[in-house]
């Protein structure tokens, strides 16, 4: 029998979501997502990451202004005022203590977005951001650096992963506003017992 809400289901169903309902996310739930990040693998277990949860409306709108959305979609496709993320988790790094911090960010971020997916919350990892500006907005101390932002909210758009048919990695939007995300086919990336 198929197990419900398995990790694999969340892996399959998670897509980057950039349009959100304006319903707030409970703070305990946001803390649960950070906890999922906290428990991720860490090179030499150095644990260089910290996290800032942003839910305050004024701060959210300041953070929003620093973000570059969906670079492949033209014309520019910034979420409208009533579709913006309702919360952010800002990933912060004490980079001097680990040469593997970027990998740690990857593992922790994936834990966060999968835990979000399992709770029915949409997310988008964002690196096209003005890190210095976010550092200022949140008054992050100098010994921590803003690495990336995870936008969060209950979903208000649909996005589907599809086998990449042509040689293009560009996601695209159809007339109904559904996002189509090409993924390289399993047979194109998998090698068993050599090449
Ligand atoms: C390291 C990284 C940086 C990203 N930065 C942005 C970003 O700045 N803006 C954005 O809209 N999406 C960003 N994304 C989301 C990617 O566009 C998205 O993961 C990719 O198109 C695949 O779609 P999927 O997440 O639905 O599988 C980022 C994803 C990753 C992993």
Tab-separated table of C-alpha atoms and ligand atoms in Angstrom:
chain	number	residue	atom	x	y	z
A	1	UNK	CA	0.000	0.000	0.000
A	2	UNK	CA	1.200	3.502	-0.817
A	3	UNK	CA	2.405	5.339	2.258
A	4	UNK	CA	0.761	8.748	2.674
A	5	UNK	CA	2.808	11.930	3.041
A	6	UNK	CA	6.078	10.138	2.486
A	7	UNK	CA	9.272	12.107	2.001
A	8	UNK	CA	9.394	10.891	-1.581
A	9	UNK	CA	5.902	12.275	-2.244
A	10	UNK	CA	7.042	15.686	-0.974
A	11	UNK	CA	10.144	15.480	-3.178
A	12	UNK	CA	7.971	14.734	-6.219
A	13	UNK	CA	5.297	17.346	-5.543
A	14	UNK	CA	7.482	20.259	-4.395
A	15	UNK	CA	7.948	22.983	-6.968
A	16	UNK	CA	9.180	26.536	-6.515
A	17	UNK	CA	6.105	28.643	-5.791
A	18	UNK	CA	6.139	32.402	-6.349
A	19	UNK	CA	2.435	33.317	-5.841
A	20	UNK	CA	0.923	33.015	-2.392
A	21	UNK	CA	-2.382	33.343	-0.520
A	22	UNK	CA	-2.297	36.110	2.064
A	23	UNK	CA	-3.151	33.723	4.937
A	24	UNK	CA	-0.443	33.951	7.631
A	25	UNK	CA	1.692	30.941	8.581
A	26	UNK	CA	1.647	30.079	12.259
A	27	UNK	CA	4.958	30.956	13.980
A	28	UNK	CA	5.281	27.471	15.494
A	29	UNK	CA	5.046	26.033	12.001
A	30	UNK	CA	7.788	28.377	10.776
A	31	UNK	CA	9.938	27.311	13.735
A	32	UNK	CA	9.299	23.688	12.763
A	33	UNK	CA	10.680	24.461	9.281
A	34	UNK	CA	13.810	26.032	10.775
A	35	UNK	CA	14.159	22.987	13.004
A	36	UNK	CA	14.137	20.837	9.856
A	37	UNK	CA	17.025	22.980	8.582
A	38	UNK	CA	18.873	22.780	11.898
A	39	UNK	CA	18.932	18.976	11.755
A	40	UNK	CA	20.347	18.741	8.213
A	41	UNK	CA	23.737	17.152	7.509
A	42	UNK	CA	26.668	19.515	8.102
A	43	UNK	CA	30.281	19.139	6.924
A	44	UNK	CA	32.411	18.120	9.946
A	45	UNK	CA	29.243	18.939	11.901
A	46	UNK	CA	30.480	22.542	12.128
A	47	UNK	CA	26.923	23.908	11.789
A	48	UNK	CA	27.711	27.392	10.449
A	49	UNK	CA	24.082	28.280	9.709
A	50	UNK	CA	21.594	30.462	11.541
A	51	UNK	CA	18.149	31.547	10.435
A	52	UNK	CA	15.989	34.653	10.641
A	53	UNK	CA	12.225	34.262	10.367
A	54	UNK	CA	10.530	37.350	8.927
A	55	UNK	CA	6.757	37.732	9.295
A	56	UNK	CA	6.373	41.421	10.176
A	57	UNK	CA	4.475	43.065	7.283
A	58	UNK	CA	6.754	46.082	7.069
A	59	UNK	CA	9.917	43.945	7.098
A	60	UNK	CA	8.379	41.485	4.615
A	61	UNK	CA	7.707	44.291	2.172
A	62	UNK	CA	11.274	45.594	2.567
A	63	UNK	CA	12.722	42.123	1.960
A	64	UNK	CA	10.389	41.685	-1.032
A	65	UNK	CA	11.931	44.736	-2.716
A	66	UNK	CA	15.363	43.056	-2.708
A	67	UNK	CA	14.276	39.937	-4.648
A	68	UNK	CA	14.648	39.051	-8.333
A	69	UNK	CA	11.798	36.729	-9.359
A	70	UNK	CA	11.718	34.001	-12.030
A	71	UNK	CA	14.460	35.299	-14.314
A	72	UNK	CA	13.379	33.221	-17.344
A	73	UNK	CA	9.856	34.664	-17.465
A	74	UNK	CA	9.526	37.753	-19.649
A	75	UNK	CA	8.108	40.346	-19.268
A	76	UNK	CA	9.104	40.627	-15.630
A	77	UNK	CA	6.816	38.552	-13.438
A	78	UNK	CA	7.021	40.000	-9.952
A	79	UNK	CA	4.197	38.792	-7.649
A	80	UNK	CA	1.362	41.339	-7.314
A	81	UNK	CA	0.673	42.954	-3.920
A	82	UNK	CA	-1.948	40.340	-3.003
A	83	UNK	CA	0.237	37.390	-4.014
A	84	UNK	CA	3.449	38.134	-2.151
A	85	UNK	CA	5.118	35.717	0.293
A	86	UNK	CA	3.732	36.033	3.822
A	87	UNK	CA	6.965	34.918	5.492
A	88	UNK	CA	10.642	34.462	4.765
A	89	UNK	CA	13.352	32.339	6.279
A	90	UNK	CA	16.659	34.108	5.742
A	91	UNK	CA	19.605	31.708	5.795
A	92	UNK	CA	22.629	33.213	7.544
A	93	UNK	CA	26.170	31.852	7.498
A	94	UNK	CA	29.146	32.130	9.777
A	95	UNK	CA	31.251	31.294	6.720
A	96	UNK	CA	34.628	31.590	8.367
A	97	UNK	CA	34.004	28.435	10.372
A	98	UNK	CA	33.322	26.002	7.532
A	99	UNK	CA	34.692	25.611	4.013
A	100	UNK	CA	31.639	23.507	3.185
A	101	UNK	CA	29.064	26.102	4.177
A	102	UNK	CA	27.503	26.262	0.704
A	103	UNK	CA	26.765	22.543	0.806
A	104	UNK	CA	25.322	22.934	4.285
A	105	UNK	CA	23.018	25.663	2.962
A	106	UNK	CA	21.858	23.299	0.214
A	107	UNK	CA	21.020	20.478	2.583
A	108	UNK	CA	19.340	22.738	5.135
A	109	UNK	CA	17.327	24.585	2.484
A	110	UNK	CA	16.073	21.344	0.967
A	111	UNK	CA	15.028	20.105	4.407
A	112	UNK	CA	13.116	23.361	4.895
A	113	UNK	CA	11.322	23.334	1.542
A	114	UNK	CA	10.406	19.647	1.855
A	115	UNK	CA	9.100	20.124	5.405
A	116	UNK	CA	7.094	23.093	4.065
A	117	UNK	CA	5.704	20.989	1.214
A	118	UNK	CA	4.625	18.291	3.680
A	119	UNK	CA	2.694	21.008	5.570
A	120	UNK	CA	1.008	22.250	2.378
A	121	UNK	CA	3.142	25.389	2.252
A	122	UNK	CA	4.708	26.641	-0.960
A	123	UNK	CA	8.277	27.884	-1.034
A	124	UNK	CA	10.944	29.321	-3.264
A	125	UNK	CA	14.678	29.401	-2.626
A	126	UNK	CA	16.011	32.793	-3.681
A	127	UNK	CA	19.610	33.761	-4.353
A	128	UNK	CA	19.041	36.691	-6.707
A	129	UNK	CA	18.692	39.022	-3.750
A	130	UNK	CA	20.372	42.161	-2.457
A	131	UNK	CA	22.196	40.528	0.442
A	132	UNK	CA	23.705	43.763	1.777
A	133	UNK	CA	20.293	45.389	1.858
A	134	UNK	CA	18.747	42.418	3.724
A	135	UNK	CA	21.697	42.535	6.139
A	136	UNK	CA	20.728	46.181	6.850
A	137	UNK	CA	16.964	45.625	6.985
A	138	UNK	CA	17.295	42.876	9.594
A	139	UNK	CA	20.298	44.445	11.334
A	140	UNK	CA	22.218	41.216	11.034
A	141	UNK	CA	25.490	41.429	12.998
A	142	UNK	CA	28.716	41.520	10.920
A	143	UNK	CA	29.890	38.044	11.939
A	144	UNK	CA	26.890	36.529	10.144
A	145	UNK	CA	26.305	36.886	6.401
A	146	UNK	CA	23.037	36.668	4.516
A	147	UNK	CA	23.330	33.698	2.138
A	148	UNK	CA	19.853	33.247	0.701
A	149	UNK	CA	16.173	33.661	1.376
A	150	UNK	CA	13.338	31.137	1.339
A	151	UNK	CA	9.990	32.720	0.464
A	152	UNK	CA	6.983	31.013	2.029
A	153	UNK	CA	3.200	31.013	1.931
A	154	UNK	CA	0.145	28.921	1.160
A	155	UNK	CA	0.178	28.285	-2.580
A	156	UNK	CA	-1.690	30.484	-5.061
A	157	UNK	CA	-0.227	29.061	-8.272
A	158	UNK	CA	0.491	25.741	-9.895
A	159	UNK	CA	3.813	24.556	-11.189
A	160	UNK	CA	4.548	21.211	-12.817
A	161	UNK	CA	7.778	19.387	-13.520
A	162	UNK	CA	8.057	17.845	-16.980
A	163	UNK	CA	10.609	15.738	-18.797
A	164	UNK	CA	12.907	18.033	-20.736
A	165	UNK	CA	12.035	17.372	-24.394
A	166	UNK	CA	14.115	20.038	-26.052
A	167	UNK	CA	17.496	21.077	-24.893
A	168	UNK	CA	16.223	23.995	-22.824
A	169	UNK	CA	16.268	24.422	-19.060
A	170	UNK	CA	13.983	27.468	-19.259
A	171	UNK	CA	10.784	27.140	-17.273
A	172	UNK	CA	7.756	28.770	-18.919
A	173	UNK	CA	4.236	29.910	-18.143
A	174	UNK	CA	1.169	28.766	-20.111
A	175	UNK	CA	-1.991	30.807	-20.811
A	176	UNK	CA	-3.573	29.597	-17.563
A	177	UNK	CA	-0.591	30.859	-15.571
A	178	UNK	CA	0.690	27.338	-14.856
A	179	UNK	CA	4.471	27.152	-14.671
A	180	UNK	CA	6.170	24.292	-16.549
A	181	UNK	CA	9.583	23.269	-15.266
A	182	UNK	CA	11.711	21.079	-17.562
A	183	UNK	CA	13.789	18.483	-15.737
A	184	UNK	CA	16.481	16.398	-17.418
A	185	UNK	CA	15.223	12.854	-17.966
A	186	UNK	CA	16.377	10.084	-15.645
A	187	UNK	CA	17.833	8.076	-18.531
A	188	UNK	CA	19.885	11.105	-19.606
A	189	UNK	CA	21.592	11.570	-16.242
A	190	UNK	CA	21.810	8.063	-14.818
A	191	UNK	CA	24.776	5.728	-15.315
A	192	UNK	CA	24.690	2.255	-13.833
A	193	UNK	CA	27.954	0.383	-13.264
A	194	UNK	CA	29.913	2.799	-15.434
A	195	UNK	CA	29.305	4.476	-18.800
B	1	LIG	C1	20.483	28.105	-5.607
B	1	LIG	C2	19.111	28.537	-6.098
B	1	LIG	C3	18.854	29.870	-6.327
B	1	LIG	C4	17.591	30.287	-6.780
B	1	LIG	N1	17.330	31.624	-6.918
B	1	LIG	C5	16.117	32.022	-7.360
B	1	LIG	C6	15.819	33.413	-7.481
B	1	LIG	O1	16.614	34.281	-7.155
B	1	LIG	N2	14.592	33.765	-7.959
B	1	LIG	C7	13.636	32.834	-8.307
B	1	LIG	O2	12.539	33.218	-8.706
B	1	LIG	N3	13.896	31.501	-8.182
B	1	LIG	C8	15.104	31.074	-7.732
B	1	LIG	N4	15.374	29.733	-7.571
B	1	LIG	C9	14.353	28.727	-7.930
B	1	LIG	C10	14.726	28.024	-9.253
B	1	LIG	O3	14.385	28.868	-10.337
B	1	LIG	C11	13.956	26.688	-9.333
B	1	LIG	O4	14.398	25.854	-8.291
B	1	LIG	C12	14.176	25.987	-10.671
B	1	LIG	O5	13.600	26.747	-11.721
B	1	LIG	C13	13.566	24.583	-10.684
B	1	LIG	O6	12.194	24.640	-10.364
B	1	LIG	P1	11.605	23.803	-9.141
B	1	LIG	O7	12.205	24.356	-7.871
B	1	LIG	O8	10.119	24.026	-9.213
B	1	LIG	O9	11.994	22.364	-9.340
B	1	LIG	C14	16.590	29.316	-7.060
B	1	LIG	C15	16.867	27.959	-6.807
B	1	LIG	C16	18.099	27.578	-6.312
B	1	LIG	C17	18.356	26.119	-6.008
